[in-house]
């Protein structure tokens, strides 16, 4: 999702005048729109579906990072040992 410098950056006054068009663009392209105030980026608008997808990807990345940290710290055990403990109902460490 590459940003278009021509289409995806709007001034606040342009956004106010063309709000519906900007929303349609967000839904159609899936790209973020940057709204500027006094020529500087102020806020980024993103379609809700795209935002939710990105949030899920970020959450997954955080879980993977935690897992990798556990591996590096040696907080691992063989899958079979885990499954045996799980089947016995043993309390599992977090």
mmCIF file with all atom_site columns, C-alpha atoms in Angstrom:
data_model
loop_
_atom_site.group_PDB
_atom_site.id
_atom_site.type_symbol
_atom_site.label_atom_id
_atom_site.label_alt_id
_atom_site.label_comp_id
_atom_site.label_asym_id
_atom_site.label_entity_id
_atom_site.label_seq_id
_atom_site.pdbx_PDB_ins_code
_atom_site.Cartn_x
_atom_site.Cartn_y
_atom_site.Cartn_z
_atom_site.occupancy
_atom_site.B_iso_or_equiv
_atom_site.pdbx_formal_charge
_atom_site.auth_seq_id
_atom_site.auth_comp_id
_atom_site.auth_asym_id
_atom_site.auth_atom_id
_atom_site.pdbx_PDB_model_num
ATOM 1  C CA . UNK A 1 1  ? 0.000   0.000   0.000  1.00 0.00 ? 1  UNK A CA 1
ATOM 2  C CA . UNK A 1 2  ? 2.209   2.785   -1.297 1.00 0.00 ? 2  UNK A CA 1
ATOM 3  C CA . UNK A 1 3  ? 1.303   6.319   -0.374 1.00 0.00 ? 3  UNK A CA 1
ATOM 4  C CA . UNK A 1 4  ? 0.503   8.665   -3.263 1.00 0.00 ? 4  UNK A CA 1
ATOM 5  C CA . UNK A 1 5  ? 1.970   12.097  -2.553 1.00 0.00 ? 5  UNK A CA 1
ATOM 6  C CA . UNK A 1 6  ? -0.546  13.661  -4.936 1.00 0.00 ? 6  UNK A CA 1
ATOM 7  C CA . UNK A 1 7  ? -3.722  11.858  -3.837 1.00 0.00 ? 7  UNK A CA 1
ATOM 8  C CA . UNK A 1 8  ? -3.139  10.913  -0.200 1.00 0.00 ? 8  UNK A CA 1
ATOM 9  C CA . UNK A 1 9  ? -2.085  14.208  1.366  1.00 0.00 ? 9  UNK A CA 1
ATOM 10 C CA . UNK A 1 10 ? -4.857  16.757  1.969  1.00 0.00 ? 10 UNK A CA 1
ATOM 11 C CA . UNK A 1 11 ? -4.929  20.114  3.689  1.00 0.00 ? 11 UNK A CA 1
ATOM 12 C CA . UNK A 1 12 ? -7.431  20.542  6.491  1.00 0.00 ? 12 UNK A CA 1
ATOM 13 C CA . UNK A 1 13 ? -9.427  23.024  4.404  1.00 0.00 ? 13 UNK A CA 1
ATOM 14 C CA . UNK A 1 14 ? -9.563  20.565  1.478  1.00 0.00 ? 14 UNK A CA 1
ATOM 15 C CA . UNK A 1 15 ? -10.614 17.789  3.860  1.00 0.00 ? 15 UNK A CA 1
ATOM 16 C CA . UNK A 1 16 ? -13.406 19.966  5.261  1.00 0.00 ? 16 UNK A CA 1
ATOM 17 C CA . UNK A 1 17 ? -14.665 20.804  1.755  1.00 0.00 ? 17 UNK A CA 1
ATOM 18 C CA . UNK A 1 18 ? -14.421 17.254  0.390  1.00 0.00 ? 18 UNK A CA 1
ATOM 19 C CA . UNK A 1 19 ? -14.961 15.023  3.431  1.00 0.00 ? 19 UNK A CA 1
ATOM 20 C CA . UNK A 1 20 ? -17.241 12.549  1.633  1.00 0.00 ? 20 UNK A CA 1
ATOM 21 C CA . UNK A 1 21 ? -14.815 12.260  -1.304 1.00 0.00 ? 21 UNK A CA 1
ATOM 22 C CA . UNK A 1 22 ? -11.900 11.634  1.067  1.00 0.00 ? 22 UNK A CA 1
ATOM 23 C CA . UNK A 1 23 ? -13.877 8.929   2.874  1.00 0.00 ? 23 UNK A CA 1
ATOM 24 C CA . UNK A 1 24 ? -14.770 7.323   -0.464 1.00 0.00 ? 24 UNK A CA 1
ATOM 25 C CA . UNK A 1 25 ? -11.081 7.395   -1.423 1.00 0.00 ? 25 UNK A CA 1
ATOM 26 C CA . UNK A 1 26 ? -10.115 5.773   1.897  1.00 0.00 ? 26 UNK A CA 1
ATOM 27 C CA . UNK A 1 27 ? -12.604 2.945   1.377  1.00 0.00 ? 27 UNK A CA 1
ATOM 28 C CA . UNK A 1 28 ? -11.750 2.500   -2.312 1.00 0.00 ? 28 UNK A CA 1
ATOM 29 C CA . UNK A 1 29 ? -7.947  2.515   -2.090 1.00 0.00 ? 29 UNK A CA 1
ATOM 30 C CA . UNK A 1 30 ? -7.282  1.230   1.426  1.00 0.00 ? 30 UNK A CA 1
ATOM 31 C CA . UNK A 1 31 ? -4.437  3.750   1.626  1.00 0.00 ? 31 UNK A CA 1
ATOM 32 C CA . UNK A 1 32 ? -4.125  6.213   4.509  1.00 0.00 ? 32 UNK A CA 1
ATOM 33 C CA . UNK A 1 33 ? -4.785  9.907   3.976  1.00 0.00 ? 33 UNK A CA 1
ATOM 34 C CA . UNK A 1 34 ? -2.572  12.443  5.723  1.00 0.00 ? 34 UNK A CA 1
ATOM 35 C CA . UNK A 1 35 ? -4.293  15.684  6.721  1.00 0.00 ? 35 UNK A CA 1
ATOM 36 C CA . UNK A 1 36 ? -2.026  18.696  7.057  1.00 0.00 ? 36 UNK A CA 1
ATOM 37 C CA . UNK A 1 37 ? -2.433  21.837  9.146  1.00 0.00 ? 37 UNK A CA 1
ATOM 38 C CA . UNK A 1 38 ? -0.328  24.832  8.151  1.00 0.00 ? 38 UNK A CA 1
ATOM 39 C CA . UNK A 1 39 ? 1.519   22.624  5.662  1.00 0.00 ? 39 UNK A CA 1
ATOM 40 C CA . UNK A 1 40 ? 2.614   20.064  8.250  1.00 0.00 ? 40 UNK A CA 1
ATOM 41 C CA . UNK A 1 41 ? 1.243   16.533  8.782  1.00 0.00 ? 41 UNK A CA 1
ATOM 42 C CA . UNK A 1 42 ? -1.257  16.552  11.662 1.00 0.00 ? 42 UNK A CA 1
ATOM 43 C CA . UNK A 1 43 ? -3.408  13.401  11.497 1.00 0.00 ? 43 UNK A CA 1
ATOM 44 C CA . UNK A 1 44 ? -3.593  10.199  9.485  1.00 0.00 ? 44 UNK A CA 1
ATOM 45 C CA . UNK A 1 45 ? -6.955  8.763   8.457  1.00 0.00 ? 45 UNK A CA 1
ATOM 46 C CA . UNK A 1 46 ? -7.350  5.057   7.734  1.00 0.00 ? 46 UNK A CA 1
ATOM 47 C CA . UNK A 1 47 ? -10.269 2.880   6.661  1.00 0.00 ? 47 UNK A CA 1
ATOM 48 C CA . UNK A 1 48 ? -11.598 0.949   9.691  1.00 0.00 ? 48 UNK A CA 1
ATOM 49 C CA . UNK A 1 49 ? -11.242 -2.467  8.008  1.00 0.00 ? 49 UNK A CA 1
ATOM 50 C CA . UNK A 1 50 ? -7.643  -1.718  7.025  1.00 0.00 ? 50 UNK A CA 1
ATOM 51 C CA . UNK A 1 51 ? -6.931  -0.421  10.542 1.00 0.00 ? 51 UNK A CA 1
ATOM 52 C CA . UNK A 1 52 ? -8.316  -3.606  12.110 1.00 0.00 ? 52 UNK A CA 1
ATOM 53 C CA . UNK A 1 53 ? -6.172  -5.748  9.780  1.00 0.00 ? 53 UNK A CA 1
ATOM 54 C CA . UNK A 1 54 ? -3.072  -3.748  10.687 1.00 0.00 ? 54 UNK A CA 1
ATOM 55 C CA . UNK A 1 55 ? -3.905  -3.967  14.394 1.00 0.00 ? 55 UNK A CA 1
ATOM 56 C CA . UNK A 1 56 ? -4.242  -7.762  14.176 1.00 0.00 ? 56 UNK A CA 1
ATOM 57 C CA . UNK A 1 57 ? -0.906  -7.973  12.358 1.00 0.00 ? 57 UNK A CA 1
ATOM 58 C CA . UNK A 1 58 ? 0.732   -5.804  15.027 1.00 0.00 ? 58 UNK A CA 1
ATOM 59 C CA . UNK A 1 59 ? -0.714  -7.947  17.827 1.00 0.00 ? 59 UNK A CA 1
ATOM 60 C CA . UNK A 1 60 ? 0.567   -11.099 16.123 1.00 0.00 ? 60 UNK A CA 1
ATOM 61 C CA . UNK A 1 61 ? 4.008   -9.532  15.719 1.00 0.00 ? 61 UNK A CA 1
ATOM 62 C CA . UNK A 1 62 ? 4.075   -8.707  19.442 1.00 0.00 ? 62 UNK A CA 1
ATOM 63 C CA . UNK A 1 63 ? 3.196   -12.323 20.311 1.00 0.00 ? 63 UNK A CA 1
ATOM 64 C CA . UNK A 1 64 ? 5.904   -13.610 17.982 1.00 0.00 ? 64 UNK A CA 1
ATOM 65 C CA . UNK A 1 65 ? 8.439   -11.229 19.532 1.00 0.00 ? 65 UNK A CA 1
ATOM 66 C CA . UNK A 1 66 ? 7.536   -12.502 23.006 1.00 0.00 ? 66 UNK A CA 1
ATOM 67 C CA . UNK A 1 67 ? 7.944   -16.083 21.797 1.00 0.00 ? 67 UNK A CA 1
ATOM 68 C CA . UNK A 1 68 ? 11.323  -15.306 20.272 1.00 0.00 ? 68 UNK A CA 1
ATOM 69 C CA . UNK A 1 69 ? 12.413  -13.676 23.542 1.00 0.00 ? 69 UNK A CA 1
ATOM 70 C CA . UNK A 1 70 ? 11.391  -16.849 25.420 1.00 0.00 ? 70 UNK A CA 1
ATOM 71 C CA . UNK A 1 71 ? 13.444  -18.954 23.016 1.00 0.00 ? 71 UNK A CA 1
ATOM 72 C CA . UNK A 1 72 ? 16.503  -16.710 23.419 1.00 0.00 ? 72 UNK A CA 1
ATOM 73 C CA . UNK A 1 73 ? 16.125  -16.823 27.224 1.00 0.00 ? 73 UNK A CA 1
ATOM 74 C CA . UNK A 1 74 ? 15.850  -20.617 27.201 1.00 0.00 ? 74 UNK A CA 1
ATOM 75 C CA . UNK A 1 75 ? 12.258  -20.658 28.461 1.00 0.00 ? 75 UNK A CA 1
ATOM 76 C CA . UNK A 1 76 ? 11.311  -23.600 26.266 1.00 0.00 ? 76 UNK A CA 1
ATOM 77 C CA . UNK A 1 77 ? 10.538  -27.280 26.630 1.00 0.00 ? 77 UNK A CA 1
ATOM 78 C CA . UNK A 1 78 ? 9.850   -30.113 24.224 1.00 0.00 ? 78 UNK A CA 1
ATOM 79 C CA . UNK A 1 79 ? 6.334   -30.166 22.757 1.00 0.00 ? 79 UNK A CA 1
ATOM 80 C CA . UNK A 1 80 ? 5.740   -33.724 23.964 1.00 0.00 ? 80 UNK A CA 1
ATOM 81 C CA . UNK A 1 81 ? 6.487   -32.753 27.571 1.00 0.00 ? 81 UNK A CA 1
ATOM 82 C CA . UNK A 1 82 ? 4.102   -29.822 27.274 1.00 0.00 ? 82 UNK A CA 1
ATOM 83 C CA . UNK A 1 83 ? 1.338   -31.997 25.806 1.00 0.00 ? 83 UNK A CA 1
ATOM 84 C CA . UNK A 1 84 ? 1.744   -34.630 28.546 1.00 0.00 ? 84 UNK A CA 1
ATOM 85 C CA . UNK A 1 85 ? 1.437   -31.969 31.254 1.00 0.00 ? 85 UNK A CA 1
ATOM 86 C CA . UNK A 1 86 ? -1.489  -30.399 29.437 1.00 0.00 ? 86 UNK A CA 1
ATOM 87 C CA . UNK A 1 87 ? -3.347  -33.722 29.226 1.00 0.00 ? 87 UNK A CA 1
ATOM 88 C CA . UNK A 1 88 ? -2.809  -34.336 32.956 1.00 0.00 ? 88 UNK A CA 1
ATOM 89 C CA . UNK A 1 89 ? -4.329  -30.940 33.694 1.00 0.00 ? 89 UNK A CA 1
ATOM 90 C CA . UNK A 1 90 ? -1.130  -29.696 35.262 1.00 0.00 ? 90 UNK A CA 1
ATOM 91 C CA . UNK A 1 91 ? -0.970  -25.953 35.787 1.00 0.00 ? 91 UNK A CA 1
ATOM 92 C CA . UNK A 1 92 ? 1.178   -24.532 33.055 1.00 0.00 ? 92 UNK A CA 1
ATOM 93 C CA . UNK A 1 93 ? 3.567   -21.649 33.672 1.00 0.00 ? 93 UNK A CA 1
ATOM 94 C CA . UNK A 1 94 ? 3.023   -18.442 31.732 1.00 0.00 ? 94 UNK A CA 1
#
